PDB file of C-alpha atoms in Angstrom:
ATOM      1  CA  MET A   1     -22.286   0.193   9.704  1.00 60.00           C
ATOM      2  CA  THR A   2     -19.762  -2.344   9.276  1.00 82.00           C
ATOM      3  CA  LEU A   3     -16.033  -2.413   7.804  1.00 84.00           C
ATOM      4  CA  LEU A   4     -17.033  -3.550   4.361  1.00 84.00           C
ATOM      5  CA  THR A   5     -20.164  -1.063   3.961  1.00 85.00           C
ATOM      6  CA  SER A   6     -18.293   2.025   5.344  1.00 84.00           C
ATOM      7  CA  LEU A   7     -15.312   1.335   2.931  1.00 82.00           C
ATOM      8  CA  ALA A   8     -17.609   0.572  -0.134  1.00 81.00           C
ATOM      9  CA  GLU A   9     -19.019   4.170   0.446  1.00 80.00           C
ATOM     10  CA  SER A  10     -15.642   5.600  -0.748  1.00 73.00           C
ATOM     11  CA  PHE A  11     -15.872   3.779  -3.974  1.00 77.00           C
ATOM     12  CA  SER A  12     -15.110   5.415  -7.243  1.00 72.00           C
ATOM     13  CA  GLY A  13     -13.079   3.409 -10.001  1.00 72.00           C
ATOM     14  CA  SER A  14     -13.285   1.288 -13.182  1.00 77.00           C
ATOM     15  CA  ALA A  15     -15.424  -1.898 -14.027  1.00 82.00           C
ATOM     16  CA  ALA A  16     -12.560  -4.207 -12.946  1.00 81.00           C
ATOM     17  CA  ARG A  17     -12.323  -2.190  -9.582  1.00 82.00           C
ATOM     18  CA  LYS A  18     -16.113  -2.415  -8.999  1.00 85.00           C
ATOM     19  CA  ALA A  19     -15.686  -6.188  -9.523  1.00 87.00           C
ATOM     20  CA  ALA A  20     -13.261  -6.441  -6.893  1.00 87.00           C
ATOM     21  CA  LEU A  21     -15.268  -4.598  -4.494  1.00 88.00           C
ATOM     22  CA  GLU A  22     -18.247  -6.488  -5.292  1.00 90.00           C
ATOM     23  CA  ALA A  23     -16.519  -9.790  -4.861  1.00 90.00           C
ATOM     24  CA  VAL A  24     -15.419  -8.807  -1.220  1.00 89.00           C
ATOM     25  CA  LEU A  25     -19.062  -7.544  -0.301  1.00 90.00           C
ATOM     26  CA  ARG A  26     -20.556 -10.785  -1.596  1.00 91.00           C
ATOM     27  CA  ASP A  27     -17.836 -13.108   0.210  1.00 91.00           C
ATOM     28  CA  GLY A  28     -17.244 -11.012   3.344  1.00 91.00           C
ATOM     29  CA  LEU A  29     -14.424 -11.518   5.564  1.00 91.00           C
ATOM     30  CA  PRO A  30     -13.183 -14.915   5.923  1.00 92.00           C
ATOM     31  CA  GLY A  31     -13.807 -16.828   9.204  1.00 91.00           C
ATOM     32  CA  PRO A  32     -11.972 -19.448  11.268  1.00 89.00           C
ATOM     33  CA  ARG A  33     -12.840 -22.443   8.891  1.00 89.00           C
ATOM     34  CA  THR A  34     -10.846 -20.671   6.320  1.00 92.00           C
ATOM     35  CA  GLU A  35      -7.161 -22.174   6.488  1.00 93.00           C
ATOM     36  CA  ALA A  36      -5.405 -19.174   5.773  1.00 91.00           C
ATOM     37  CA  TRP A  37      -7.103 -17.148   8.415  1.00 94.00           C
ATOM     38  CA  LYS A  38      -7.773 -19.673  11.285  1.00 92.00           C
ATOM     39  CA  TYR A  39      -5.571 -17.905  13.613  1.00 93.00           C
ATOM     40  CA  THR A  40      -6.156 -14.510  12.620  1.00 93.00           C
ATOM     41  CA  PRO A  41      -9.952 -13.698  14.053  1.00 91.00           C
ATOM     42  CA  LEU A  42     -11.462 -10.951  11.860  1.00 93.00           C
ATOM     43  CA  ARG A  43     -14.953 -10.515  13.500  1.00 91.00           C
ATOM     44  CA  ALA A  44     -14.027  -7.616  15.944  1.00 92.00           C
ATOM     45  CA  LEU A  45     -12.577  -5.745  12.820  1.00 93.00           C
ATOM     46  CA  GLU A  46     -15.523  -6.638  10.723  1.00 91.00           C
ATOM     47  CA  ARG A  47     -17.959  -4.804  13.169  1.00 92.00           C
ATOM     48  CA  ARG A  48     -15.946  -1.733  13.021  1.00 94.00           C
ATOM     49  CA  SER A  49     -16.400   1.255  10.416  1.00 94.00           C
ATOM     50  CA  PHE A  50     -13.902   3.620   9.094  1.00 95.00           C
ATOM     51  CA  VAL A  51     -13.910   7.187   7.454  1.00 94.00           C
ATOM     52  CA  PRO A  52     -11.457   8.150   4.310  1.00 93.00           C
ATOM     53  CA  PRO A  53      -8.206   9.662   5.166  1.00 93.00           C
ATOM     54  CA  ALA A  54      -7.558  13.294   5.692  1.00 93.00           C
ATOM     55  CA  ALA A  55      -4.276  15.367   5.786  1.00 94.00           C
ATOM     56  CA  THR A  56      -2.407  15.248   8.870  1.00 95.00           C
ATOM     57  CA  ALA A  57       0.441  17.037  10.189  1.00 95.00           C
ATOM     58  CA  ILE A  58       3.217  15.534  11.998  1.00 97.00           C
ATOM     59  CA  ASP A  59       6.531  16.472  13.491  1.00 96.00           C
ATOM     60  CA  PRO A  60       9.340  16.313  10.811  1.00 97.00           C
ATOM     61  CA  ALA A  61      11.757  15.202  13.668  1.00 97.00           C
ATOM     62  CA  LEU A  62      10.290  11.859  13.484  1.00 96.00           C
ATOM     63  CA  LEU A  63      11.851  11.176  10.382  1.00 97.00           C
ATOM     64  CA  ALA A  64      15.469  12.308  11.428  1.00 95.00           C
ATOM     65  CA  GLY A  65      16.872   8.731  11.229  1.00 95.00           C
ATOM     66  CA  ILE A  66      15.613   7.796   7.870  1.00 97.00           C
ATOM     67  CA  PRO A  67      17.753   9.456   4.952  1.00 96.00           C
ATOM     68  CA  ALA A  68      16.854  10.126   1.278  1.00 97.00           C
ATOM     69  CA  PRO A  69      15.635   8.693  -1.177  1.00 98.00           C
ATOM     70  CA  ARG A  70      12.332   8.497   0.847  1.00 98.00           C
ATOM     71  CA  MET A  71       8.512   8.690   0.212  1.00 98.00           C
ATOM     72  CA  VAL A  72       6.299   9.453   2.953  1.00 98.00           C
ATOM     73  CA  PHE A  73       2.608   8.942   3.549  1.00 98.00           C
ATOM     74  CA  VAL A  74       0.658  10.027   6.901  1.00 98.00           C
ATOM     75  CA  ASN A  75      -2.440   8.307   7.343  1.00 98.00           C
ATOM     76  CA  GLY A  76      -2.425   7.135   3.787  1.00 97.00           C
ATOM     77  CA  ILE A  77      -1.671  10.627   2.164  1.00 97.00           C
ATOM     78  CA  ARG A  78       1.426  11.436   0.574  1.00 97.00           C
ATOM     79  CA  ASP A  79       3.507  14.214   2.213  1.00 97.00           C
ATOM     80  CA  GLU A  80       5.336  16.165  -0.323  1.00 96.00           C
ATOM     81  CA  SER A  81       7.295  18.075   2.351  1.00 96.00           C
ATOM     82  CA  LEU A  82       8.398  15.201   4.032  1.00 97.00           C
ATOM     83  CA  SER A  83       9.315  13.297   0.827  1.00 98.00           C
ATOM     84  CA  ASP A  84      12.777  13.621  -0.612  1.00 97.00           C
ATOM     85  CA  LEU A  85      13.715  11.622  -3.687  1.00 96.00           C
ATOM     86  CA  SER A  86      17.109  13.368  -4.321  1.00 93.00           C
ATOM     87  CA  GLY A  87      20.236  11.318  -5.130  1.00 90.00           C
ATOM     88  CA  LEU A  88      18.250   8.653  -7.326  1.00 95.00           C
ATOM     89  CA  PRO A  89      20.092   7.861 -10.757  1.00 94.00           C
ATOM     90  CA  ALA A  90      18.407   9.377 -13.903  1.00 90.00           C
ATOM     91  CA  LEU A  91      16.819   6.118 -15.212  1.00 94.00           C
ATOM     92  CA  ALA A  92      15.285   5.366 -11.735  1.00 96.00           C
ATOM     93  CA  ASN A  93      11.677   6.590 -12.152  1.00 96.00           C
ATOM     94  CA  VAL A  94      10.131   6.911  -9.001  1.00 97.00           C
ATOM     95  CA  HIS A  95       6.653   8.496  -8.364  1.00 97.00           C
ATOM     96  CA  SER A  96       3.140   8.073  -6.931  1.00 97.00           C
ATOM     97  CA  THR A  97       0.390   5.790  -7.797  1.00 96.00           C
ATOM     98  CA  ALA A  98      -1.885   8.838  -8.023  1.00 95.00           C
ATOM     99  CA  GLU A  99       0.416  10.399 -10.756  1.00 96.00           C
ATOM    100  CA  ALA A 100       0.286   7.051 -12.820  1.00 94.00           C
ATOM    101  CA  ILE A 101      -3.558   7.139 -12.358  1.00 91.00           C
ATOM    102  CA  ALA A 102      -3.548  10.527 -13.922  1.00 93.00           C
ATOM    103  CA  SER A 103      -1.240   9.939 -16.459  1.00 92.00           C
ATOM    104  CA  SER A 104      -2.226  10.045 -20.272  1.00 88.00           C
ATOM    105  CA  GLU A 105      -0.092   6.821 -20.805  1.00 89.00           C
ATOM    106  CA  PRO A 106      -2.617   3.769 -21.023  1.00 81.00           C
ATOM    107  CA  ARG A 107      -0.167   1.512 -19.333  1.00 87.00           C
ATOM    108  CA  ALA A 108       1.085   3.907 -16.415  1.00 90.00           C
ATOM    109  CA  ALA A 109      -1.428   2.246 -13.844  1.00 89.00           C
ATOM    110  CA  ASN A 110      -2.345  -0.843 -15.519  1.00 90.00           C
ATOM    111  CA  PHE A 111      -1.159  -2.936 -12.646  1.00 91.00           C
ATOM    112  CA  LEU A 112      -4.093  -1.867 -10.640  1.00 89.00           C
ATOM    113  CA  GLU A 113      -6.498  -3.911 -13.209  1.00 86.00           C
ATOM    114  CA  ARG A 114      -5.009  -7.176 -11.511  1.00 87.00           C
ATOM    115  CA  SER A 115      -7.866  -9.074 -10.268  1.00 86.00           C
ATOM    116  CA  TYR A 116      -7.715 -11.440  -6.696  1.00 90.00           C
ATOM    117  CA  ASP A 117     -10.165 -14.241  -7.380  1.00 89.00           C
ATOM    118  CA  ARG A 118      -9.955 -16.164  -3.838  1.00 92.00           C
ATOM    119  CA  ALA A 119     -12.182 -15.324  -1.201  1.00 92.00           C
ATOM    120  CA  ASP A 120      -9.233 -15.307   1.376  1.00 93.00           C
ATOM    121  CA  GLU A 121      -7.726 -12.686  -0.140  1.00 94.00           C
ATOM    122  CA  PRO A 122     -10.398  -9.907   0.996  1.00 93.00           C
ATOM    123  CA  PHE A 123      -7.746  -7.129   1.747  1.00 95.00           C
ATOM    124  CA  ALA A 124      -6.284  -7.805  -1.735  1.00 94.00           C
ATOM    125  CA  ARG A 125      -9.605  -7.362  -3.167  1.00 93.00           C
ATOM    126  CA  LEU A 126     -10.385  -4.406  -1.165  1.00 94.00           C
ATOM    127  CA  ASN A 127      -6.784  -2.645  -2.199  1.00 94.00           C
ATOM    128  CA  ALA A 128      -7.626  -3.616  -5.864  1.00 92.00           C
ATOM    129  CA  ALA A 129     -10.898  -1.513  -5.550  1.00 92.00           C
ATOM    130  CA  LEU A 130     -10.049   1.521  -3.364  1.00 93.00           C
ATOM    131  CA  ALA A 131      -6.439   2.039  -3.558  1.00 94.00           C
ATOM    132  CA  ASN A 132      -5.821   5.568  -5.178  1.00 92.00           C
ATOM    133  CA  ASP A 133      -2.173   6.235  -4.241  1.00 97.00           C
ATOM    134  CA  GLY A 134       0.928   4.536  -3.341  1.00 98.00           C
ATOM    135  CA  VAL A 135       4.576   4.352  -4.854  1.00 98.00           C
ATOM    136  CA  VAL A 136       5.526   3.360  -8.389  1.00 98.00           C
ATOM    137  CA  ILE A 137       9.033   2.394  -8.858  1.00 98.00           C
ATOM    138  CA  ARG A 138      10.378   1.462 -12.498  1.00 97.00           C
ATOM    139  CA  LEU A 139      14.278   0.976 -12.917  1.00 98.00           C
ATOM    140  CA  ALA A 140      15.439   0.763 -16.529  1.00 97.00           C
ATOM    141  CA  GLU A 141      17.714  -2.119 -17.474  1.00 97.00           C
ATOM    142  CA  ASP A 142      21.037  -2.375 -15.642  1.00 97.00           C
ATOM    143  CA  VAL A 143      20.244   0.611 -13.424  1.00 97.00           C
ATOM    144  CA  ARG A 144      21.572   0.305  -9.892  1.00 97.00           C
ATOM    145  CA  VAL A 145      20.512   2.401  -7.074  1.00 97.00           C
ATOM    146  CA  PRO A 146      23.207   2.352  -4.493  1.00 95.00           C
ATOM    147  CA  ASP A 147      21.166   3.754  -1.352  1.00 96.00           C
ATOM    148  CA  PRO A 148      17.892   2.195  -0.059  1.00 98.00           C
ATOM    149  CA  LEU A 149      14.754   3.508  -1.070  1.00 98.00           C
ATOM    150  CA  HIS A 150      12.805   4.224   1.916  1.00 98.00           C
ATOM    151  CA  LEU A 151       8.755   4.156   1.711  1.00 98.00           C
ATOM    152  CA  VAL A 152       7.642   5.453   5.009  1.00 98.00           C
ATOM    153  CA  PHE A 153       4.093   4.868   6.038  1.00 98.00           C
ATOM    154  CA  ILE A 154       2.990   6.924   9.406  1.00 98.00           C
ATOM    155  CA  GLY A 155      -0.270   6.341  11.373  1.00 98.00           C
ATOM    156  CA  ALA A 156      -1.004   9.364  13.294  1.00 98.00           C
ATOM    157  CA  PRO A 157      -4.027  10.277  15.682  1.00 97.00           C
ATOM    158  CA  ALA A 158      -7.111  11.703  13.967  1.00 96.00           C
ATOM    159  CA  ASP A 159     -10.863  12.790  14.686  1.00 94.00           C
ATOM    160  CA  ALA A 160     -11.957   9.207  13.625  1.00 95.00           C
ATOM    161  CA  ASP A 161     -10.623   6.045  12.612  1.00 96.00           C
ATOM    162  CA  THR A 162      -9.528   6.098   9.320  1.00 96.00           C
ATOM    163  CA  ALA A 163      -8.832   3.410   6.497  1.00 96.00           C
ATOM    164  CA  TRP A 164      -6.321   3.777   3.616  1.00 96.00           C
ATOM    165  CA  HIS A 165      -5.570   1.499   0.727  1.00 96.00           C
ATOM    166  CA  LEU A 166      -1.942   1.959  -0.971  1.00 97.00           C
ATOM    167  CA  ARG A 167      -0.777   0.106  -3.903  1.00 97.00           C
ATOM    168  CA  ASN A 168       2.948  -0.021  -4.501  1.00 97.00           C
ATOM    169  CA  PHE A 169       4.398  -1.242  -7.550  1.00 97.00           C
ATOM    170  CA  ILE A 170       7.816  -2.312  -8.122  1.00 98.00           C
ATOM    171  CA  GLU A 171       9.293  -3.059 -11.642  1.00 98.00           C
ATOM    172  CA  LEU A 172      13.043  -3.722 -12.336  1.00 98.00           C
ATOM    173  CA  ARG A 173      14.161  -4.495 -15.810  1.00 98.00           C
ATOM    174  CA  ARG A 174      17.003  -6.956 -16.439  1.00 98.00           C
ATOM    175  CA  GLY A 175      20.108  -6.278 -14.310  1.00 98.00           C
ATOM    176  CA  ALA A 176      18.642  -3.565 -12.436  1.00 98.00           C
ATOM    177  CA  GLU A 177      19.454  -3.624  -8.363  1.00 98.00           C
ATOM    178  CA  LEU A 178      17.212  -1.999  -5.738  1.00 98.00           C
ATOM    179  CA  THR A 179      17.064  -2.147  -2.011  1.00 98.00           C
ATOM    180  CA  VAL A 180      13.497  -0.861  -0.612  1.00 98.00           C
ATOM    181  CA  VAL A 181      12.809  -0.486   3.149  1.00 98.00           C
ATOM    182  CA  GLU A 182       9.269  -0.236   4.134  1.00 98.00           C
ATOM    183  CA  HIS A 183       8.918   1.560   7.482  1.00 98.00           C
ATOM    184  CA  HIS A 184       5.320   1.288   9.338  1.00 97.00           C
ATOM    185  CA  PHE A 185       5.263   3.197  12.236  1.00 96.00           C
ATOM    186  CA  ALA A 186       3.115   5.378  14.579  1.00 97.00           C
ATOM    187  CA  ALA A 187       3.309   9.195  15.355  1.00 97.00           C
ATOM    188  CA  GLY A 188       0.963   8.557  18.535  1.00 96.00           C
ATOM    189  CA  GLU A 189      -1.888   6.440  19.391  1.00 97.00           C
ATOM    190  CA  HIS A 190      -4.646   5.496  17.049  1.00 97.00           C
ATOM    191  CA  ALA A 191      -6.613   2.614  15.529  1.00 96.00           C
ATOM    192  CA  HIS A 192      -6.834   3.129  11.989  1.00 97.00           C
ATOM    193  CA  LEU A 193      -6.704   0.578   9.406  1.00 97.00           C
ATOM    194  CA  GLY A 194      -3.650   0.545   6.881  1.00 97.00           C
ATOM    195  CA  ASN A 195      -4.133  -1.793   3.832  1.00 97.00           C
ATOM    196  CA  ALA A 196      -0.659  -1.664   1.636  1.00 96.00           C
ATOM    197  CA  LEU A 197      -0.040  -3.920  -1.058  1.00 96.00           C
ATOM    198  CA  VAL A 198       3.157  -4.553  -3.073  1.00 96.00           C
ATOM    199  CA  HIS A 199       2.961  -5.861  -6.541  1.00 94.00           C
ATOM    200  CA  VAL A 200       6.746  -6.798  -7.895  1.00 97.00           C
ATOM    201  CA  HIS A 201       7.804  -7.447 -11.486  1.00 97.00           C
ATOM    202  CA  LEU A 202      11.362  -8.654 -11.680  1.00 98.00           C
ATOM    203  CA  ALA A 203      13.003  -9.480 -14.973  1.00 98.00           C
ATOM    204  CA  THR A 204      15.797 -11.732 -15.774  1.00 96.00           C
ATOM    205  CA  GLY A 205      18.990 -10.986 -13.729  1.00 97.00           C
ATOM    206  CA  ALA A 206      17.215  -8.154 -11.685  1.00 98.00           C
ATOM    207  CA  THR A 207      17.777  -8.158  -8.010  1.00 98.00           C
ATOM    208  CA  LEU A 208      15.491  -6.591  -5.411  1.00 98.00           C
ATOM    209  CA  ARG A 209      16.131  -6.455  -1.413  1.00 98.00           C
ATOM    210  CA  HIS A 210      12.885  -5.694   0.386  1.00 98.00           C
ATOM    211  CA  ALA A 211      12.863  -5.120   3.981  1.00 97.00           C
ATOM    212  CA  ARG A 212       9.847  -4.318   6.237  1.00 97.00           C
ATOM    213  CA  ILE A 213      10.227  -2.602   9.719  1.00 97.00           C
ATOM    214  CA  GLN A 214       6.845  -2.664  11.674  1.00 96.00           C
ATOM    215  CA  ASP A 215       6.344  -0.565  14.653  1.00 95.00           C
ATOM    216  CA  GLU A 216       2.723   0.539  14.550  1.00 96.00           C
ATOM    217  CA  ALA A 217       0.523   1.576  17.202  1.00 96.00           C
ATOM    218  CA  ALA A 218      -0.988  -1.269  19.447  1.00 95.00           C
ATOM    219  CA  ARG A 219      -4.491  -0.600  18.368  1.00 95.00           C
ATOM    220  CA  ALA A 220      -3.841  -0.207  14.475  1.00 95.00           C
ATOM    221  CA  THR A 221      -4.751  -2.881  11.925  1.00 95.00           C
ATOM    222  CA  VAL A 222      -1.866  -3.132   9.269  1.00 91.00           C
TER     223      VAL A 222
END
């Protein structure tokens, strides 16, 4: 079993998401003749297989240096006990993508319907097909969040190599201001695949500061 066939086994979604999966299965992963990937060989990754994520416990002390507000995912699964959204302004709406998908509001998760038409965007296509959680951030007009919002993605040892796909969506209305810090780090050695995609909408006059801290395991693919 290869990377793409192992990931396809976990598919469940709409017609648009099925189309994204079919597109990447048809085109496969790009090779060295594709300009965007000529310095990033993917053949070894393509030969591997992955299983869906399972809940994994980590030592809470690993988060001692990351203050609230924060949302934490361990091996692609949101950990409510480690997340803490206290201190956010009332008009700062932060919740999980899973909650948006489950919402009765038709537009709550419409960002998941975005299509990726280019064959050199395989991981965006996989994310469009398979993502079922992540973080949704919406700030109303002129809302300013004084402290950084921390999005924490932790890879931890597991019984098998795991793949997760998280879609994060940030929407700032006119004049809103936010700092987001993404933390990607390991709670031990592993060789998982973490495929996180950030989708951003900024209105006129909105300000987003976005930093990403990368300290994953040496064998991880992110």
